[in-house]
Coordinates of C-alpha atoms and ligand atoms in Angstrom, one line a residue:
Chain L
X244 CA 67.8 117.5 48.3
X245 CA 64.3 117.7 50.0
X246 CA 61.5 116.6 48.1
X247 CA 63.7 113.9 46.0
X248 CA 61.8 110.7 46.3
X249 CA 65.1 109.0 45.2
X250 CA 67.2 110.6 48.1
X251 CA 67.2 108.3 51.1
X252 CA 67.3 109.6 54.8
X253 CA 69.8 108.6 57.2
X254 CA 68.7 106.1 59.9
X255 CA 70.7 104.6 62.9
X256 CA 70.3 100.9 63.7
X257 CA 69.4 100.8 67.5
X258 CA 68.7 97.2 67.9
X259 CA 69.4 94.1 66.1
X260 CA 67.5 90.8 67.0
X261 CA 68.6 87.5 65.8
X262 CA 65.4 85.8 64.6
X263 CA 66.6 82.9 62.9
X264 CA 70.1 81.7 61.4
X265 CA 69.3 83.5 58.3
X266 CA 67.0 86.5 59.6
X267 CA 67.7 89.6 61.5
X268 CA 65.4 92.2 62.7
X269 CA 66.9 95.8 62.5
X270 CA 65.3 98.5 64.6
X271 CA 66.1 101.7 63.2
X272 CA 65.5 105.4 64.0
X273 CA 65.4 108.4 61.3
X274 CA 68.3 110.8 62.1
X275 CA 66.2 113.8 61.1
X276 CA 63.4 114.7 63.6
X277 CA 61.4 116.1 60.8
X278 CA 61.8 113.0 58.9
X279 CA 60.6 111.0 61.8
X280 CA 57.6 112.9 62.2
X281 CA 56.6 112.7 58.5
X282 CA 57.2 109.1 58.3
X283 CA 53.6 107.6 58.5
X284 CA 53.2 104.1 57.3
X285 CA 50.3 101.5 56.9
X286 CA 50.8 97.9 57.8
X287 CA 52.0 96.0 54.5
X288 CA 54.0 98.9 53.4
X289 CA 57.5 98.6 52.2
X290 CA 60.6 101.0 52.4
X291 CA 64.0 100.9 50.4
X292 CA 66.9 100.2 52.4
X293 CA 70.2 101.5 51.4
X294 CA 73.5 99.9 52.4
X295 CA 75.8 102.6 50.8
X296 CA 78.1 100.9 48.5
X297 CA 75.8 97.8 48.0
X298 CA 72.7 99.3 46.7
X299 CA 69.1 99.5 47.8
X300 CA 66.7 96.6 48.8
X301 CA 63.0 96.7 49.1
X302 CA 62.0 95.2 52.5
X303 CA 58.6 95.4 54.4
X304 CA 58.1 97.1 57.4
X305 CA 57.6 94.7 60.2
X306 CA 56.7 97.1 62.9
X307 CA 53.3 98.7 63.5
X308 CA 52.7 102.4 62.8
X309 CA 51.2 102.4 66.5
X310 CA 54.6 102.2 67.7
X311 CA 56.0 105.2 66.4
X312 CA 59.5 105.6 68.3
X313 CA 61.3 103.4 65.7
X314 CA 60.8 101.1 62.4
X315 CA 61.6 97.5 62.2
X316 CA 62.7 95.4 59.3
X317 CA 63.2 91.9 59.3
X318 CA 65.6 91.0 56.8
X319 CA 66.7 87.5 55.3
X320 CA 70.3 87.1 54.1
X321 CA 69.9 86.3 50.6
X322 CA 72.5 88.2 48.6
X323 CA 75.1 90.8 48.4
X324 CA 73.4 93.7 50.1
X325 CA 71.5 91.9 52.7
X326 CA 74.7 90.0 53.6
X327 CA 76.3 93.2 54.1
X328 CA 73.5 94.5 56.2
X329 CA 73.9 91.4 58.3
X330 CA 77.4 92.5 59.4
X331 CA 76.2 95.7 60.6
X332 CA 76.2 96.5 64.3
X333 CA 74.0 98.6 66.4
X334 CA 74.9 102.3 66.0
X335 CA 75.6 101.8 62.1
X336 CA 73.7 104.1 59.5
X337 CA 71.6 102.9 56.8
X338 CA 69.4 104.8 54.2
X339 CA 65.8 104.6 54.0
X340 CA 63.3 105.9 51.9
X341 CA 59.3 105.4 51.6
X342 CA 56.8 104.1 52.7
X343 CA 55.8 102.9 49.6
X344 CA 52.9 100.9 48.3
X345 CA 49.2 100.5 49.4
X346 CA 49.4 98.5 52.6
X347 CA 46.8 96.3 54.0
X348 CA 42.9 97.7 53.5
X349 CA 42.6 99.0 57.2
X350 CA 39.2 100.4 56.8
X351 CA 38.0 97.3 55.2
X352 CA 39.3 94.9 57.9
X353 CA 37.8 97.1 60.6
X354 CA 35.3 95.3 62.9
X355 CA 36.1 91.9 61.0
X356 CA 37.5 88.4 62.3
X357 CA 41.1 88.1 61.0
X358 CA 42.9 84.9 60.1
X359 CA 46.7 85.4 59.4
X360 CA 48.3 82.7 57.5
X361 CA 52.2 83.0 57.4
X362 CA 55.2 80.9 56.4
X363 CA 58.9 81.7 57.4
X364 CA 60.0 85.4 56.8
X365 CA 56.5 85.7 55.4
X366 CA 55.4 86.7 59.0
X367 CA 57.2 90.0 58.7
X368 CA 54.4 92.1 56.7
X369 CA 51.7 90.3 58.6
X370 CA 53.6 91.3 61.9
X371 CA 52.9 94.8 61.4
X372 CA 49.2 94.4 61.1
X373 CA 49.1 91.8 64.1
X374 CA 50.6 94.5 66.2
X375 CA 48.5 97.1 64.7
X376 CA 45.1 95.1 65.5
X377 CA 46.4 94.2 69.1
X378 CA 47.2 98.0 69.5
X379 CA 43.7 98.7 68.5
X380 CA 42.2 95.8 69.8
X381 CA 38.7 97.0 70.1
X382 CA 38.5 97.9 66.1
X383 CA 38.8 94.5 65.3
X384 CA 37.2 90.9 65.7
X385 CA 38.8 87.7 66.6
X386 CA 42.5 87.0 65.5
X387 CA 43.7 83.5 64.7
X388 CA 47.3 83.3 63.5
X389 CA 48.6 79.9 61.7
X390 CA 52.2 80.2 61.2
X391 CA 55.0 77.6 60.4
X392 CA 58.5 77.3 59.5
X393 CA 60.9 74.5 58.5
X394 CA 62.1 74.2 61.9
X395 CA 62.0 75.4 65.3
X396 CA 65.1 77.9 64.6
X397 CA 63.2 79.1 61.5
X398 CA 60.5 80.6 63.3
X399 CA 60.8 84.3 63.2
X400 CA 59.5 86.5 66.2
X401 CA 59.5 83.8 68.6
X402 CA 58.9 86.1 71.6
X403 CA 55.7 87.4 70.3
X404 CA 54.6 84.1 68.6
X405 CA 55.0 82.3 71.9
X406 CA 54.6 84.8 74.9
X407 CA 53.0 88.1 73.8
X408 CA 50.4 87.3 71.0
X409 CA 48.8 84.2 72.9
X410 CA 48.1 86.4 76.0
X411 CA 46.5 89.0 74.0
X412 CA 42.6 88.9 74.4
X413 CA 40.8 87.1 71.4
X414 CA 43.8 86.1 70.0
X415 CA 44.8 82.3 69.0
X416 CA 48.1 81.3 67.8
X417 CA 48.9 78.0 66.0
X418 CA 52.4 77.3 65.1
X419 CA 53.8 74.4 63.2
X420 CA 57.0 73.4 61.9
X421 CA 57.7 70.8 59.0
X422 CA 59.5 68.1 60.4
X423 CA 59.6 66.5 64.0
X424 CA 62.2 67.8 66.4
X425 CA 63.7 66.9 69.6
X426 CA 61.8 69.1 72.4
X427 CA 59.0 70.3 70.0
X428 CA 55.7 69.3 71.4
X429 CA 53.6 71.6 69.1
X430 CA 52.0 70.9 65.6
X431 CA 54.2 69.1 63.1
X432 CA 53.1 69.5 59.3
X433 CA 53.1 72.1 56.4
X434 CA 51.0 75.3 56.9
X435 CA 48.3 74.3 54.4
X436 CA 47.7 71.0 55.8
X437 CA 47.6 72.4 59.3
X438 CA 45.0 75.2 58.1
X439 CA 42.9 72.3 56.7
X440 CA 43.0 70.5 60.2
X441 CA 41.9 73.7 61.9
X442 CA 39.4 74.5 59.1
X443 CA 38.5 78.1 60.2
X444 CA 35.2 79.1 58.8
X445 CA 35.1 81.6 55.9
X446 CA 32.0 83.2 57.2
X447 CA 32.6 86.8 57.4
X448 CA 36.2 86.4 58.2
X449 CA 39.3 87.9 56.4
X450 CA 42.3 85.8 55.5
X451 CA 45.8 87.8 55.3
X452 CA 48.5 85.5 54.0
X453 CA 52.2 85.7 53.1
X454 CA 54.8 83.2 52.7
X455 CA 56.6 81.3 49.8
X456 CA 54.8 81.0 46.6
X457 CA 54.2 77.2 46.9
X458 CA 52.6 77.7 50.4
X459 CA 50.6 80.8 49.4
X460 CA 49.2 78.5 46.2
X461 CA 48.0 75.7 48.6
X462 CA 46.8 77.8 51.2
X463 CA 44.4 79.7 48.5
X464 CA 43.1 76.3 47.7
X465 CA 42.3 75.5 51.4
X466 CA 40.7 78.8 51.9
X467 CA 38.4 78.5 48.8
X468 CA 37.4 75.3 50.4
X469 CA 36.6 76.8 53.5
X470 CA 34.3 79.4 52.1
X471 CA 36.6 82.6 51.9
X472 CA 35.6 84.6 48.8
X473 CA 38.3 86.1 46.7
X474 CA 37.5 89.7 47.8
X475 CA 38.2 88.4 51.5
X476 CA 41.7 86.6 50.9
X477 CA 44.3 89.1 51.1
X478 CA 48.1 88.7 50.0
X479 CA 51.2 90.5 49.6
X480 CA 53.3 90.0 46.5
X481 CA 57.3 90.4 46.4
X482 CA 58.5 91.6 42.8
X483 CA 61.9 92.8 42.4
X484 CA 61.9 96.6 42.8
X485 CA 64.5 99.3 42.1
X486 CA 62.8 102.5 42.8
X487 CA 59.5 101.8 44.5
X488 CA 58.0 105.0 43.1
X489 CA 56.6 103.7 39.7
X490 CA 59.6 104.7 37.5
X491 CA 62.3 102.2 36.9
X492 CA 59.7 99.9 35.2
X493 CA 60.5 96.6 37.0
X494 CA 57.7 95.5 39.0
X495 CA 54.9 95.7 36.5
X496 CA 52.5 93.0 36.0
X497 CA 50.5 94.1 32.9
X498 CA 49.7 98.0 33.3
X499 CA 49.8 97.5 37.1
X500 CA 52.9 98.6 39.0
X501 CA 53.2 96.6 42.2
X502 CA 55.3 99.0 44.0
X503 CA 52.7 101.9 43.9
X504 CA 49.6 99.9 43.5
X505 CA 50.5 96.8 45.5
X506 CA 51.9 94.9 47.1
X507 CA 49.1 93.9 49.0
X508 CA 46.2 92.5 46.7
X509 CA 43.1 90.6 47.4
X510 CA 42.5 87.6 45.3
X511 CA 40.0 88.8 43.2
X512 CA 42.1 91.7 41.9
X513 CA 45.1 89.2 41.6
X514 CA 43.2 86.8 39.5
X515 CA 42.2 89.9 37.1
X516 CA 45.8 90.7 36.4
X517 CA 47.8 88.8 33.7
X518 CA 49.5 85.7 35.1
X519 CA 53.0 87.2 35.3
X520 CA 54.2 87.2 38.9
Chain A
X5 CA 48.1 118.8 24.0
X6 CA 47.4 122.0 22.3
X7 CA 50.3 124.0 20.9
X8 CA 50.7 127.4 22.8
X9 CA 52.4 129.7 20.0
X10 CA 53.2 133.0 21.6
X11 CA 54.6 134.2 18.2
X12 CA 55.2 132.7 14.9
X13 CA 57.2 134.1 11.8
X14 CA 59.9 133.0 9.4
X15 CA 63.4 133.1 9.5
X16 CA 65.9 132.5 6.9
X17 CA 68.3 129.5 6.5
X18 CA 71.1 132.1 7.4
X19 CA 69.4 133.1 10.5
X20 CA 69.8 129.4 11.9
X21 CA 73.4 129.9 12.4
X22 CA 72.9 133.4 14.1
X23 CA 70.2 131.6 16.4
X24 CA 72.9 129.0 17.4
X25 CA 76.0 130.9 17.6
X26 CA 75.4 132.0 21.2
X27 CA 74.8 128.8 22.8
X28 CA 77.6 127.3 20.5
X29 CA 80.1 129.5 21.7
X30 CA 79.2 129.2 25.4
X31 CA 79.6 125.5 24.9
X32 CA 75.7 125.1 25.6
X33 CA 74.7 123.7 22.2
X34 CA 73.9 120.1 21.5
X35 CA 72.8 119.2 17.9
X36 CA 72.9 116.5 15.3
X37 CA 76.3 115.6 13.7
X38 CA 77.3 113.2 11.3
X39 CA 80.0 111.1 13.1
X40 CA 80.1 108.2 10.6
X41 CA 78.5 108.0 7.2
X42 CA 75.4 106.1 8.5
X43 CA 75.5 107.7 12.1
X44 CA 74.2 111.1 13.3
X45 CA 74.2 111.7 16.8
X46 CA 73.3 114.3 19.1
X47 CA 76.4 115.6 20.3
X48 CA 78.0 119.0 21.9
X49 CA 78.9 121.4 19.3
X50 CA 81.1 124.4 19.5
X51 CA 81.1 125.1 15.7
X52 CA 77.8 125.3 14.3
X53 CA 78.9 124.4 10.8
X54 CA 79.5 121.0 12.3
X55 CA 75.7 120.5 12.6
X56 CA 74.2 118.4 9.8
X57 CA 70.4 119.0 8.6
X58 CA 70.7 116.2 6.2
X59 CA 69.2 113.6 8.4
X60 CA 66.1 111.5 8.8
X61 CA 66.5 111.2 12.3
X62 CA 69.4 110.8 15.0
X63 CA 70.6 107.2 15.4
X64 CA 70.1 107.4 19.1
X65 CA 67.3 109.6 20.3
X66 CA 68.0 112.9 22.3
X67 CA 66.3 111.3 25.3
X68 CA 69.5 111.1 26.9
X69 CA 70.0 114.6 27.5
X70 CA 67.1 114.6 29.8
X71 CA 67.3 110.9 31.2
X72 CA 71.3 110.3 30.9
X73 CA 72.5 106.6 30.1
X74 CA 74.1 106.7 33.6
X75 CA 73.2 109.4 36.0
X76 CA 74.7 110.2 39.4
X77 CA 71.8 110.5 41.5
X78 CA 73.4 110.6 45.1
X79 CA 77.0 110.5 46.7
X80 CA 78.6 110.0 49.9
X81 CA 81.6 110.3 51.8
X82 CA 82.9 107.5 54.5
X83 CA 80.8 104.6 53.7
X84 CA 80.2 102.0 56.1
X85 CA 78.8 102.9 59.5
X86 CA 78.8 106.6 59.4
X87 CA 78.2 107.8 55.7
X88 CA 77.8 111.5 55.0
X89 CA 75.3 112.4 51.8
X90 CA 76.6 114.5 49.4
X91 CA 74.7 116.1 46.4
X92 CA 75.4 114.8 42.7
X93 CA 76.9 117.4 40.3
X94 CA 74.2 120.0 39.0
X95 CA 73.4 119.7 35.5
X96 CA 74.5 122.5 33.0
X97 CA 72.1 124.4 30.8
X98 CA 71.6 123.3 27.4
X99 CA 70.3 124.1 24.0
X100 CA 69.2 121.1 22.4
X101 CA 68.8 121.7 18.4
X102 CA 67.2 119.7 15.8
X103 CA 64.8 117.3 17.8
X104 CA 62.2 115.8 15.7
X105 CA 58.6 115.8 16.3
X106 CA 58.3 111.9 17.4
X107 CA 61.3 112.5 19.8
X108 CA 59.4 115.6 21.2
X109 CA 56.4 113.6 21.6
X110 CA 58.4 111.1 23.7
X111 CA 58.9 113.9 26.1
X112 CA 55.2 114.1 26.7
X113 CA 54.8 110.3 26.9
X114 CA 57.6 110.3 29.6
X115 CA 56.4 113.4 31.6
X116 CA 54.0 111.4 33.6
X117 CA 56.5 108.6 34.5
X118 CA 58.9 111.2 35.8
X119 CA 56.1 113.3 37.4
X120 CA 53.2 111.9 39.0
X121 CA 53.0 111.6 42.9
X122 CA 56.4 111.2 43.1
X123 CA 58.3 113.8 40.9
X124 CA 61.8 113.0 39.7
X125 CA 64.0 116.0 40.4
X126 CA 66.6 114.8 38.2
X127 CA 64.4 114.7 35.1
X128 CA 62.7 118.2 36.2
X129 CA 66.1 120.0 36.6
X130 CA 67.4 118.9 33.3
X131 CA 63.8 119.9 31.7
X132 CA 64.2 123.2 33.2
X133 CA 67.6 124.0 32.1
X134 CA 66.9 122.8 28.4
X135 CA 65.8 124.9 25.5
X136 CA 64.5 122.6 22.9
X137 CA 64.5 123.7 19.3
X138 CA 62.4 121.2 17.4
X139 CA 62.9 120.7 13.8
X140 CA 60.1 119.5 11.4
X141 CA 60.9 116.7 8.9
X142 CA 61.4 117.2 5.1
X143 CA 61.1 113.6 4.3
X144 CA 59.7 110.4 6.1
X145 CA 62.4 107.8 6.4
X146 CA 61.7 104.1 5.4
X147 CA 60.8 103.0 8.8
X148 CA 58.9 106.1 10.1
X149 CA 55.2 106.0 11.0
X150 CA 54.9 108.7 13.6
X151 CA 51.5 109.7 11.7
X152 CA 50.0 106.7 12.8
X153 CA 50.0 108.0 16.1
X154 CA 48.5 111.3 15.6
X155 CA 51.9 113.0 15.5
X156 CA 52.5 115.9 12.8
X157 CA 55.8 115.4 11.2
X158 CA 56.4 119.2 11.1
X159 CA 55.2 120.6 14.6
X160 CA 55.0 119.5 18.2
X161 CA 54.1 121.6 21.3
X162 CA 57.0 120.1 23.2
X163 CA 59.6 122.5 21.7
X164 CA 60.3 125.8 23.1
X165 CA 60.9 127.0 19.4
X166 CA 59.5 124.9 16.7
X167 CA 61.0 125.1 13.1
X168 CA 59.0 124.1 10.3
X169 CA 61.3 123.8 7.1
X170 CA 59.4 125.9 4.5
X171 CA 60.6 124.2 1.1
X172 CA 62.1 120.8 0.4
X173 CA 65.0 120.4 0.9
X174 CA 65.0 122.6 3.7
X175 CA 66.5 125.7 1.8
X176 CA 63.7 128.1 1.8
X177 CA 63.9 129.0 5.5
X178 CA 61.9 128.2 8.5
X179 CA 58.4 128.8 10.0
X180 CA 59.4 129.6 13.7
X181 CA 56.7 129.2 16.3
X182 CA 57.7 130.4 19.8
X183 CA 56.1 128.2 22.2
X184 CA 57.6 129.0 25.5
X185 CA 59.3 131.8 27.7
X186 CA 62.8 129.8 27.1
X187 CA 62.2 129.7 23.4
X188 CA 61.5 133.5 23.4
X189 CA 64.7 134.2 25.2
X190 CA 66.7 132.1 23.1
X191 CA 65.6 134.0 20.0
X192 CA 66.0 137.5 21.7
X193 CA 69.4 136.9 22.8
X194 CA 70.2 135.8 19.2
X195 CA 69.1 139.1 17.8
X196 CA 67.2 137.0 15.0
X197 CA 64.0 139.0 14.0
X198 CA 61.0 136.8 12.5
X199 CA 59.2 138.1 9.6
X200 CA 55.8 137.8 9.2
X201 CA 54.6 134.8 7.2
X202 CA 52.8 135.5 4.1
X203 CA 50.3 132.7 4.9
X204 CA 48.7 132.1 8.3
X205 CA 51.4 130.0 10.0
X206 CA 48.9 127.4 11.1
X207 CA 47.8 126.8 7.5
X208 CA 51.4 126.8 6.4
X209 CA 52.1 124.1 8.9
X210 CA 49.2 122.0 7.8
X211 CA 49.8 122.1 4.3
X212 CA 53.3 121.0 5.0
X213 CA 52.2 118.2 7.2
X214 CA 49.6 117.2 4.5
X215 CA 52.5 116.9 1.8
X216 CA 54.7 115.0 3.9
X217 CA 52.0 112.6 5.3
X218 CA 51.3 111.5 1.6
X219 CA 54.9 110.4 1.1
X220 CA 54.8 108.1 4.5
X221 CA 55.7 104.2 2.9
X222 CA 54.5 102.7 6.3
X223 CA 51.0 102.8 6.9
X224 CA 49.3 101.3 9.8
X225 CA 46.4 101.9 11.9
X226 CA 46.8 101.2 15.6
X227 CA 42.9 101.9 16.6
X228 CA 42.2 99.4 19.3
X229 CA 45.6 97.3 19.4
X230 CA 45.7 98.0 23.2
X231 CA 43.0 95.3 23.7
X232 CA 45.6 92.8 22.8
X233 CA 46.8 93.0 26.5
X234 CA 43.5 91.5 27.5
X235 CA 42.6 89.4 24.4
X236 CA 45.9 87.9 23.4
X237 CA 48.0 87.7 26.5
X238 CA 48.4 83.9 26.3
X239 CA 48.3 83.5 22.5
X240 CA 51.0 81.5 21.1
X241 CA 52.1 84.5 18.9
X242 CA 54.5 85.8 21.4
X243 CA 56.4 82.5 21.8
X244 CA 56.6 82.4 18.0
X245 CA 57.6 86.0 17.7
X246 CA 60.1 85.6 20.6
X247 CA 61.9 82.6 18.5
X248 CA 64.0 85.1 16.7
X249 CA 64.5 87.6 19.4
X250 CA 68.2 87.6 20.5
X251 CA 67.4 89.5 23.8
X252 CA 69.9 92.0 22.7
X253 CA 68.0 94.8 23.9
X254 CA 69.0 97.2 21.2
X255 CA 65.4 98.1 20.5
X256 CA 65.0 99.5 24.3
X257 CA 68.4 101.6 24.2
X258 CA 67.1 103.1 20.8
X259 CA 63.5 103.9 21.9
X260 CA 62.8 107.3 22.8
X261 CA 60.0 106.3 25.3
X262 CA 61.7 103.5 26.9
X263 CA 62.6 104.6 30.8
X264 CA 63.6 101.4 32.6
X265 CA 66.7 101.9 34.8
X266 CA 68.9 100.1 37.4
X267 CA 70.3 101.8 40.4
X268 CA 74.0 100.8 40.8
X269 CA 76.4 101.9 43.7
X270 CA 80.1 102.5 43.1
X271 CA 82.6 102.6 45.8
X272 CA 86.0 104.1 45.6
X273 CA 89.0 102.7 47.6
X274 CA 88.7 105.6 50.2
X275 CA 85.1 104.5 51.0
X276 CA 83.5 107.4 49.4
X277 CA 81.2 106.5 46.6
X278 CA 77.9 107.4 44.3
X279 CA 74.7 105.9 43.3
X280 CA 74.1 105.8 39.7
X281 CA 70.9 105.4 37.7
X282 CA 71.5 103.5 34.5
X283 CA 69.5 102.6 31.5
X284 CA 68.3 98.9 31.6
X285 CA 66.1 96.9 29.5
X286 CA 63.0 94.7 30.3
X287 CA 64.4 92.3 27.6
X288 CA 67.2 91.0 30.0
X289 CA 66.6 88.2 31.9
X290 CA 68.2 89.5 35.1
X291 CA 66.0 92.5 35.0
X292 CA 63.3 90.6 36.8
X293 CA 65.0 87.7 38.2
X294 CA 64.4 87.7 42.0
X295 CA 67.3 86.8 44.8
X296 CA 65.2 83.6 45.4
X297 CA 65.7 82.7 41.7
X298 CA 62.1 83.0 40.6
X299 CA 61.5 84.9 37.5
X300 CA 58.2 86.4 36.7
X301 CA 59.1 86.7 33.1
X302 CA 61.5 83.7 32.7
X303 CA 61.8 83.5 29.0
X304 CA 62.4 85.9 26.0
X305 CA 58.5 85.3 25.2
X306 CA 57.3 86.9 28.2
X307 CA 59.9 89.8 28.0
X308 CA 59.2 90.6 24.4
X309 CA 55.6 90.6 25.1
X310 CA 56.1 92.9 28.0
X311 CA 58.0 95.2 25.8
X312 CA 55.7 95.5 23.0
X313 CA 52.5 95.5 25.1
X314 CA 54.1 98.2 27.2
X315 CA 54.4 100.4 24.2
X316 CA 51.3 99.4 22.6
X317 CA 48.7 99.1 25.6
X318 CA 50.0 99.4 29.4
X319 CA 51.3 102.8 28.8
X320 CA 48.0 103.9 27.5
X321 CA 46.0 102.1 30.2
X322 CA 48.2 103.7 32.9
X323 CA 48.6 107.2 31.6
X324 CA 46.4 107.7 28.6
X325 CA 49.2 108.1 26.3
X326 CA 50.6 106.0 23.6
X327 CA 53.7 104.6 24.4
X328 CA 55.2 104.2 20.7
X329 CA 56.2 107.5 18.8
X330 CA 56.6 105.7 15.3
X331 CA 60.4 106.9 15.2
X332 CA 61.2 103.5 13.5
X333 CA 64.7 103.1 15.1
X334 CA 63.9 99.8 16.7
X335 CA 62.6 98.6 13.2
X336 CA 65.7 99.6 11.6
X337 CA 67.9 98.4 14.2
X338 CA 66.5 94.9 15.2
X339 CA 69.2 92.5 14.1
X340 CA 66.2 90.0 13.3
X341 CA 63.7 92.2 11.8
X342 CA 61.2 92.2 14.5
X343 CA 59.0 95.3 13.3
X344 CA 56.6 96.7 15.8
X345 CA 54.4 98.1 13.0
X346 CA 54.1 94.8 11.6
X347 CA 53.2 93.5 15.3
X348 CA 50.3 96.1 15.6
X349 CA 48.9 94.6 12.1
X350 CA 49.4 91.1 13.3
X351 CA 47.7 91.7 16.7
X352 CA 44.9 93.4 14.9
X353 CA 44.5 90.5 12.5
X354 CA 44.4 88.3 15.4
X355 CA 41.7 89.9 17.0
X356 CA 39.2 90.2 13.9
Ligands
SF4_299 S1 66.4 94.5 18.9 FE1 65.3 92.9 18.1 S2 66.5 91.2 18.6 FE2 67.2 92.8 20.0 S3 66.0 92.5 21.8 FE3 64.8 94.0 20.6 S4 63.3 92.6 19.4 FE4 64.9 91.3 20.4
FES300 S1 60.1 99.3 41.7 FE1 60.5 100.7 40.0 S2 58.5 101.0 38.8 FE2 58.2 99.9 40.7

């Protein structure tokens, strides 16, 4: 059914990476060459993944659109559908539709210094933008990445985090875990506290944050103290979505539909919304 | 929206049976039938005599013929690793007779939801295959307040054929406005001819509308109520009102403009299956409950506020259209008398 926005494309899983005990990254390729060609996303956008028989889930696209041979989705096992997906093997097929949502404001970010602040699986949407920035390195200023998880095992994208990103020009990566651990000589402590220690200046810089709600709340306070104005603090919301296209009525905050007008908001816009997210 | 009337003329009461005879014999007619003393439903009708014309409005709106309660949107064979997708069954052509102006307006209210940048092909296909015969009202019901939303109780542009009863009770025949090619086709195939109306059709309709409007008992003026979304969002009013809400969702299931849905997969023992979209309600706790356990609308107060402000404000902000049509069904059916017309008056009172 072409032109039917609720009709998923079939996609084949070509690679599965175990990120953490409960997160796997699925690299998929759309079966139909035309669909592959037409699928153009922006970092920060989402797609709906189908496990036929289990339904659909909204998952942010964690790969960068600059890498066009595949799409990647980092999925935490939280329920029935994601549990079933975690049982899948390479070669299995899923359904995929999208991309949906606004994505990060690339035009606005061009030429700017960027501070990424992530917690746990919250690094997934940021990763798409980080790799985009690294693939278009000259278009952006400096990049700092502050990322934390409960434990070493819970850190996502370890290879990029420890090997690829720190080597990229003009990139600094600061990783922390919540509690001390044998063999870890890096920083220990929560992300907001680490951020306070690092104290990056808000002058001219954009902050892009994603993580658990409590982390986001505390990080927002820190950033305000560091001189980041609300317009330059950007975050992504995760609301329950069923359709992704503004019809099922599930993801609204007042008259705003997160699936079509979000999930990326700057703090100024977020503060203008009714407090219902 | 302006009414495009291709032709208008008068037909007799007897002609109505002729108009519907063809679709009825072909199994394509859906019309109001009194299925229990207090219950009128739109159901498939083979014998036009089964149709009732004596109803204020149907108990359940005819919305479900364009947006079914449960609709298969996709199927597959061989689930698991190698599924093959299959099309859902194609809907059948339909003549929907007897739709009231409030429920006709609801179609316009829903159009931008199912249209827009991601057009919903299921809705659109049913719209294409359905010929709608609208029927103007002869008496407002105790809960009706369509006129408050600028709806004429006797005419509506959404119908393919709009029938306006000429004398109460509808014994004197109908003024028929042909408003689309589909309407014209239905009329042509039935062989019913329209006679010239003695008076200009527009004038006739206005006169009937004015007579009826004078008989409405629920008079509200919703002007400006949409501002409650900004001004009263955190007012204790909502918690107070929601104290008696049961969260049963009846109001949403009877609303001609509610469109929330859930998507559910069903699998047969052989691994084949289908994806269905089913009506859902923003009044249910699980509607917005996230896998993490977080719920942005955790109590009935947030949920009832969402439903009411969606009707009275959000829809208008998004699409420039009022979300309520004044059909009064939610008011009549709510077990604890939560009354959207009263809510309008309350909110306006709180804002003055
Ligand atoms: S019908 Fe009444 S009680 Fe039931 S959910 Fe609606 S407002 Fe609440
Ligand atoms: S997910 Fe359906 S309206 Fe946003």
